[in-house]
PDB file of C-alpha atoms in Angstrom:
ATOM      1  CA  UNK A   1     245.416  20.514  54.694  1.00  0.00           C
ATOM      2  CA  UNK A   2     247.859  20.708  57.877  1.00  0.00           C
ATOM      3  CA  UNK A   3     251.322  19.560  57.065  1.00  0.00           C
ATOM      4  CA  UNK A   4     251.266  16.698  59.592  1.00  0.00           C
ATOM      5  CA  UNK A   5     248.028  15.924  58.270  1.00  0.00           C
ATOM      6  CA  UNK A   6     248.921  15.396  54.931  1.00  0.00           C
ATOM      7  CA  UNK A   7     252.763  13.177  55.824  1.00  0.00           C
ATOM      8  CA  UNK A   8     250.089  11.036  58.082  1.00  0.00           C
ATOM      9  CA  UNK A   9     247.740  10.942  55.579  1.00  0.00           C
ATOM     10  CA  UNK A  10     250.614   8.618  53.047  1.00  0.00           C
ATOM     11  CA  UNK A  11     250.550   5.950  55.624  1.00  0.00           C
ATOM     12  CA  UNK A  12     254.036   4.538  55.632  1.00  0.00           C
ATOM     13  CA  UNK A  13     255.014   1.129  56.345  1.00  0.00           C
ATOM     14  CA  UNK A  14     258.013   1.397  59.234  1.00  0.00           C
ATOM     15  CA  UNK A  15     260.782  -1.245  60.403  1.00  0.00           C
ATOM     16  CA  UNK A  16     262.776  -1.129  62.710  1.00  0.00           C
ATOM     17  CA  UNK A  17     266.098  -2.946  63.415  1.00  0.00           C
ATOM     18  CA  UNK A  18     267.609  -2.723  66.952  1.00  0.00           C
ATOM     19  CA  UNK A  19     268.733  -5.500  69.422  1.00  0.00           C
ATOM     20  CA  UNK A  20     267.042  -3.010  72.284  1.00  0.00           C
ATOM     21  CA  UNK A  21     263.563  -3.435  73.433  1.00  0.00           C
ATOM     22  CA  UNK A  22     263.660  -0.214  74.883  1.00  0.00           C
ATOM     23  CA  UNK A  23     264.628   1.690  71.980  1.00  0.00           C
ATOM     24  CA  UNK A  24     261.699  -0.259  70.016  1.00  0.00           C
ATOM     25  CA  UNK A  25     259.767   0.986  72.451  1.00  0.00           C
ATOM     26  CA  UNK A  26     260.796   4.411  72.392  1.00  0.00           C
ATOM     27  CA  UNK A  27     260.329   4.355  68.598  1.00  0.00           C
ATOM     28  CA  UNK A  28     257.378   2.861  68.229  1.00  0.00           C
ATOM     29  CA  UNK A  29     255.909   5.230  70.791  1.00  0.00           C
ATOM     30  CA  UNK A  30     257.137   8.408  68.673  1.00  0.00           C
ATOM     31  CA  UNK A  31     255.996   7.149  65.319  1.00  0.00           C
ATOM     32  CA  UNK A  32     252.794   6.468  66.974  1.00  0.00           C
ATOM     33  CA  UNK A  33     251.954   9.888  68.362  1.00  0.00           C
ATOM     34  CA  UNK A  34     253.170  10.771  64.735  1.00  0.00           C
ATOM     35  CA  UNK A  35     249.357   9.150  64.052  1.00  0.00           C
ATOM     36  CA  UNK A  36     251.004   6.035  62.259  1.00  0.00           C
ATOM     37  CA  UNK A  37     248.347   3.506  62.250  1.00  0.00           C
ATOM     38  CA  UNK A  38     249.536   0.576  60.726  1.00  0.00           C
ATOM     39  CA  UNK A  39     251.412  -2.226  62.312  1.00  0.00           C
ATOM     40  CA  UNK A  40     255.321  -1.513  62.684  1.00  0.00           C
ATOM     41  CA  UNK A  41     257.467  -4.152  61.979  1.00  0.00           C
ATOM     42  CA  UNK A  42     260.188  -5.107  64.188  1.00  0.00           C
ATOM     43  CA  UNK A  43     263.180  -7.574  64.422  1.00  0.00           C
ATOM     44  CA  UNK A  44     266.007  -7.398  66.943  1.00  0.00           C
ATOM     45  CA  UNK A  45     268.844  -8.587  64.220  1.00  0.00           C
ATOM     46  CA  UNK A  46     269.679  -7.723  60.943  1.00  0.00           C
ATOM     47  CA  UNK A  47     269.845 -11.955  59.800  1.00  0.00           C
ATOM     48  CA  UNK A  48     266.084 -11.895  60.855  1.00  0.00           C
ATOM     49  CA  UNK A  49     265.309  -8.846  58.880  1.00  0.00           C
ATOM     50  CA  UNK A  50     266.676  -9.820  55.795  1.00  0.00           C
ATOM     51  CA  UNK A  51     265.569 -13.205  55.910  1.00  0.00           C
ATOM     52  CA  UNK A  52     261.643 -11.547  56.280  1.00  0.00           C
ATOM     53  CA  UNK A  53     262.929  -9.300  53.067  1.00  0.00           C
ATOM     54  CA  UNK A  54     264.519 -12.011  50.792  1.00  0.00           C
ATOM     55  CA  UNK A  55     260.948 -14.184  51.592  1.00  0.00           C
ATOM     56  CA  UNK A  56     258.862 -10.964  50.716  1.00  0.00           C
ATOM     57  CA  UNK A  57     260.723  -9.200  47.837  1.00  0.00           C
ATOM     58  CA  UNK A  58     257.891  -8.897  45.441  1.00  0.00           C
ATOM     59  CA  UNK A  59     255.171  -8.280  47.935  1.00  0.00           C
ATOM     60  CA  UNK A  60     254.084  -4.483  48.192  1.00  0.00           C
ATOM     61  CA  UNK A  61     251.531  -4.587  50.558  1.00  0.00           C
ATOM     62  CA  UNK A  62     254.279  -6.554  53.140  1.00  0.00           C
ATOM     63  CA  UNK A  63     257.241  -4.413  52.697  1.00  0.00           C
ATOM     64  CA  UNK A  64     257.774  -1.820  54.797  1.00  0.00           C
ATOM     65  CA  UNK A  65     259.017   1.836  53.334  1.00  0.00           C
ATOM     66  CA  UNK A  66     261.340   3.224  56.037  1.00  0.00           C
ATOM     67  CA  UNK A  67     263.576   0.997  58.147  1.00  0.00           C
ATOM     68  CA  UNK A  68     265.218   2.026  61.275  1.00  0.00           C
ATOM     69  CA  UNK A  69     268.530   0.137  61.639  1.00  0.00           C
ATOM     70  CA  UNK A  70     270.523   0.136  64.337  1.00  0.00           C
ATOM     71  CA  UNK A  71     274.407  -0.299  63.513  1.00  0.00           C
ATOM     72  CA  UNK A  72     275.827  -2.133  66.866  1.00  0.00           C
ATOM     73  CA  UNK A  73     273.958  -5.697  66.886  1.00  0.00           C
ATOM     74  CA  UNK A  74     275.252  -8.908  67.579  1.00  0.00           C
ATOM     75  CA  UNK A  75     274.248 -11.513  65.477  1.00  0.00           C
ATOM     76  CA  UNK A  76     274.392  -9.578  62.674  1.00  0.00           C
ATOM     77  CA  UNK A  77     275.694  -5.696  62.800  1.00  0.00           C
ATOM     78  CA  UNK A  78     273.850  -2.559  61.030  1.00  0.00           C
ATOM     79  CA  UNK A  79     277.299  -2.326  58.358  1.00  0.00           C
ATOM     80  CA  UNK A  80     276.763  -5.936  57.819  1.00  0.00           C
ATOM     81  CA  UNK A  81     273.173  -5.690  56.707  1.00  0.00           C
ATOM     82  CA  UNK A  82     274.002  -3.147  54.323  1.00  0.00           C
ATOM     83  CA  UNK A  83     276.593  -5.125  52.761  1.00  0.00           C
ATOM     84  CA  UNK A  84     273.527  -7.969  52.455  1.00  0.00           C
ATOM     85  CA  UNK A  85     271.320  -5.834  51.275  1.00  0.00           C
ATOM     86  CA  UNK A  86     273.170  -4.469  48.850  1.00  0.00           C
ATOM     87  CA  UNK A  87     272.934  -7.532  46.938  1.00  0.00           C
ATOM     88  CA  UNK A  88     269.010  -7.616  47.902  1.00  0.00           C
ATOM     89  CA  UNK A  89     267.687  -4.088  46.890  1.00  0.00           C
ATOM     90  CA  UNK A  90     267.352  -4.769  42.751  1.00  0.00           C
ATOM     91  CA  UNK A  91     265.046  -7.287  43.594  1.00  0.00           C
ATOM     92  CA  UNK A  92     262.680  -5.739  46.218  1.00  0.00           C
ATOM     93  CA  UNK A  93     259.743  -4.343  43.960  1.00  0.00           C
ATOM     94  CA  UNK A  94     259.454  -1.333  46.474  1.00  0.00           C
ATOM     95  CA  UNK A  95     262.197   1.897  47.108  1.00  0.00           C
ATOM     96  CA  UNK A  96     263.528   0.964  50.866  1.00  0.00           C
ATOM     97  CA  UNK A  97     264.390   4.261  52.097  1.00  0.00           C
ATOM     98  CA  UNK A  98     267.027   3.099  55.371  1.00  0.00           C
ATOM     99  CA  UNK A  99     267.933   5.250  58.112  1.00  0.00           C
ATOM    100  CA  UNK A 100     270.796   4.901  60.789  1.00  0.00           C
ATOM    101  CA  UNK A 101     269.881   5.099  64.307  1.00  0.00           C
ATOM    102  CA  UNK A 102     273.031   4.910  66.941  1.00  0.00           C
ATOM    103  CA  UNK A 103     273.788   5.583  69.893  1.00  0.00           C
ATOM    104  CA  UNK A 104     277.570   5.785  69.055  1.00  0.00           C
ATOM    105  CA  UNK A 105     279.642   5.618  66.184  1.00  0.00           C
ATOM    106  CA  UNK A 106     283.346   6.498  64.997  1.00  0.00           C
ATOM    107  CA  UNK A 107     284.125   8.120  62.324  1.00  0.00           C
ATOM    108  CA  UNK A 108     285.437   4.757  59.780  1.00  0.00           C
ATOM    109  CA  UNK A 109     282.127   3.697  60.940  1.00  0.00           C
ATOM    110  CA  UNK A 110     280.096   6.848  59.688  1.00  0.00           C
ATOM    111  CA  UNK A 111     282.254   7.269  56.599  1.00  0.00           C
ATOM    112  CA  UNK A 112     280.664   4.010  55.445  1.00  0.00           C
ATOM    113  CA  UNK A 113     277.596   4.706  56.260  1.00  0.00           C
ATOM    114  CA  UNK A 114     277.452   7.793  54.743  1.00  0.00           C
ATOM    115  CA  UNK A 115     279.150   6.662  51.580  1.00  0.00           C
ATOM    116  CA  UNK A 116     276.163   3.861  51.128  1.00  0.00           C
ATOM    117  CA  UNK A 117     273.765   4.744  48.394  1.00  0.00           C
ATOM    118  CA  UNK A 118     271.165   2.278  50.479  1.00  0.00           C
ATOM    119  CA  UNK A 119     271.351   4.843  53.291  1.00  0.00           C
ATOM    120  CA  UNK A 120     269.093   8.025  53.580  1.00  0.00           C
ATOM    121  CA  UNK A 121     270.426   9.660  57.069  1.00  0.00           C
ATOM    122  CA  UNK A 122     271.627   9.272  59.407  1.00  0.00           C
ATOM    123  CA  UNK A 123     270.387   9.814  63.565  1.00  0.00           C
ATOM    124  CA  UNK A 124     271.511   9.509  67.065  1.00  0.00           C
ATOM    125  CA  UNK A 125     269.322   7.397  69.818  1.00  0.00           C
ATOM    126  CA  UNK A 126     266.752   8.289  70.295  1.00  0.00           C
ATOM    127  CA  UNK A 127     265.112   9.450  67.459  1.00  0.00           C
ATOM    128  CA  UNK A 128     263.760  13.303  68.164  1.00  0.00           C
ATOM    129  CA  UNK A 129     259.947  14.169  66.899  1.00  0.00           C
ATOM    130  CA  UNK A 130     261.089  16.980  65.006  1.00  0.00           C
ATOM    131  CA  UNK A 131     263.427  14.271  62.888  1.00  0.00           C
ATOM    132  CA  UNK A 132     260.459  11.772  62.805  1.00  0.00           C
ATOM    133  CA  UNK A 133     258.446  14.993  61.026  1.00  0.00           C
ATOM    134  CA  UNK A 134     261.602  15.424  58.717  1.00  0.00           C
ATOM    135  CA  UNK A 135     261.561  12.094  57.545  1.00  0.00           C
ATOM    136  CA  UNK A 136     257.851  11.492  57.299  1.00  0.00           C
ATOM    137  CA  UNK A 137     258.059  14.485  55.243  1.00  0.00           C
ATOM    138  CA  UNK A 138     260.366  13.342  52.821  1.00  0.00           C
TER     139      UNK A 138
END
């Protein structure tokens, strides 16, 4: 079986986090010529997408596996809804793998992000196919 075949063939659940239409556009549209088939989830703030996760916690089939978080949002930012979900993730009855996606970031910035156990890379805007395949992969 074709590697792309097989990483399609897991069918992943994907969020993603971003105050930007256009880079949920952009994202969707990759992970969907990545043959991802079921429904992506998407919230532009972190409040919203933690509220969704604190409501669903024990619910598999709702959960999604990979989130795409932005870190610059204004309601509630990308280091703030780590900090949240840190306090969140023993509960959740699935493994959340989280991924940063940003457009720009300083280094205090991408120190904590890199320190966070909750976080499993990190990616500049927008996210390339060949990172998509690296993740899916994983």
């Amino acid at each position: 079986m074709h590697i792309l075949e097989q990483i399609v063939e897991k069918e992943r659940t994907v969020c993603i986090i971003d105050d930007d239409k256009i880079q949920h556009f952009i994202h969707e549209r990759c992970l969907q010529q990545h043959g991802l088939s079921r429904p992506m989830m998407s919230f532009f703030d972190g409040a919203d997408a933690l509220s969704f996760l604190h409501q669903h916690a024990e619910d598999l089939s709702v959960l999604p596996d990979i989130i795409f978080l932005d870190l610059n949002m204004p309601k509630l930012s990308g280091l703030q809804f780590l900090e949240q979900y840190a306090g969140l993730k023993d509960r959740l009855k699935k493994h959340i793998r989280i991924y940063i996606l940003s457009s720009c970031i300083n280094k205090q910035e991408m120190d904590l992000v890199t320190s966070n156990s909750a976080v499993s890379g990190f990616y500049s805007k927008p996210l390339r196919p060949h990172e998509l395949h690296t993740i899916l992969a994983e």
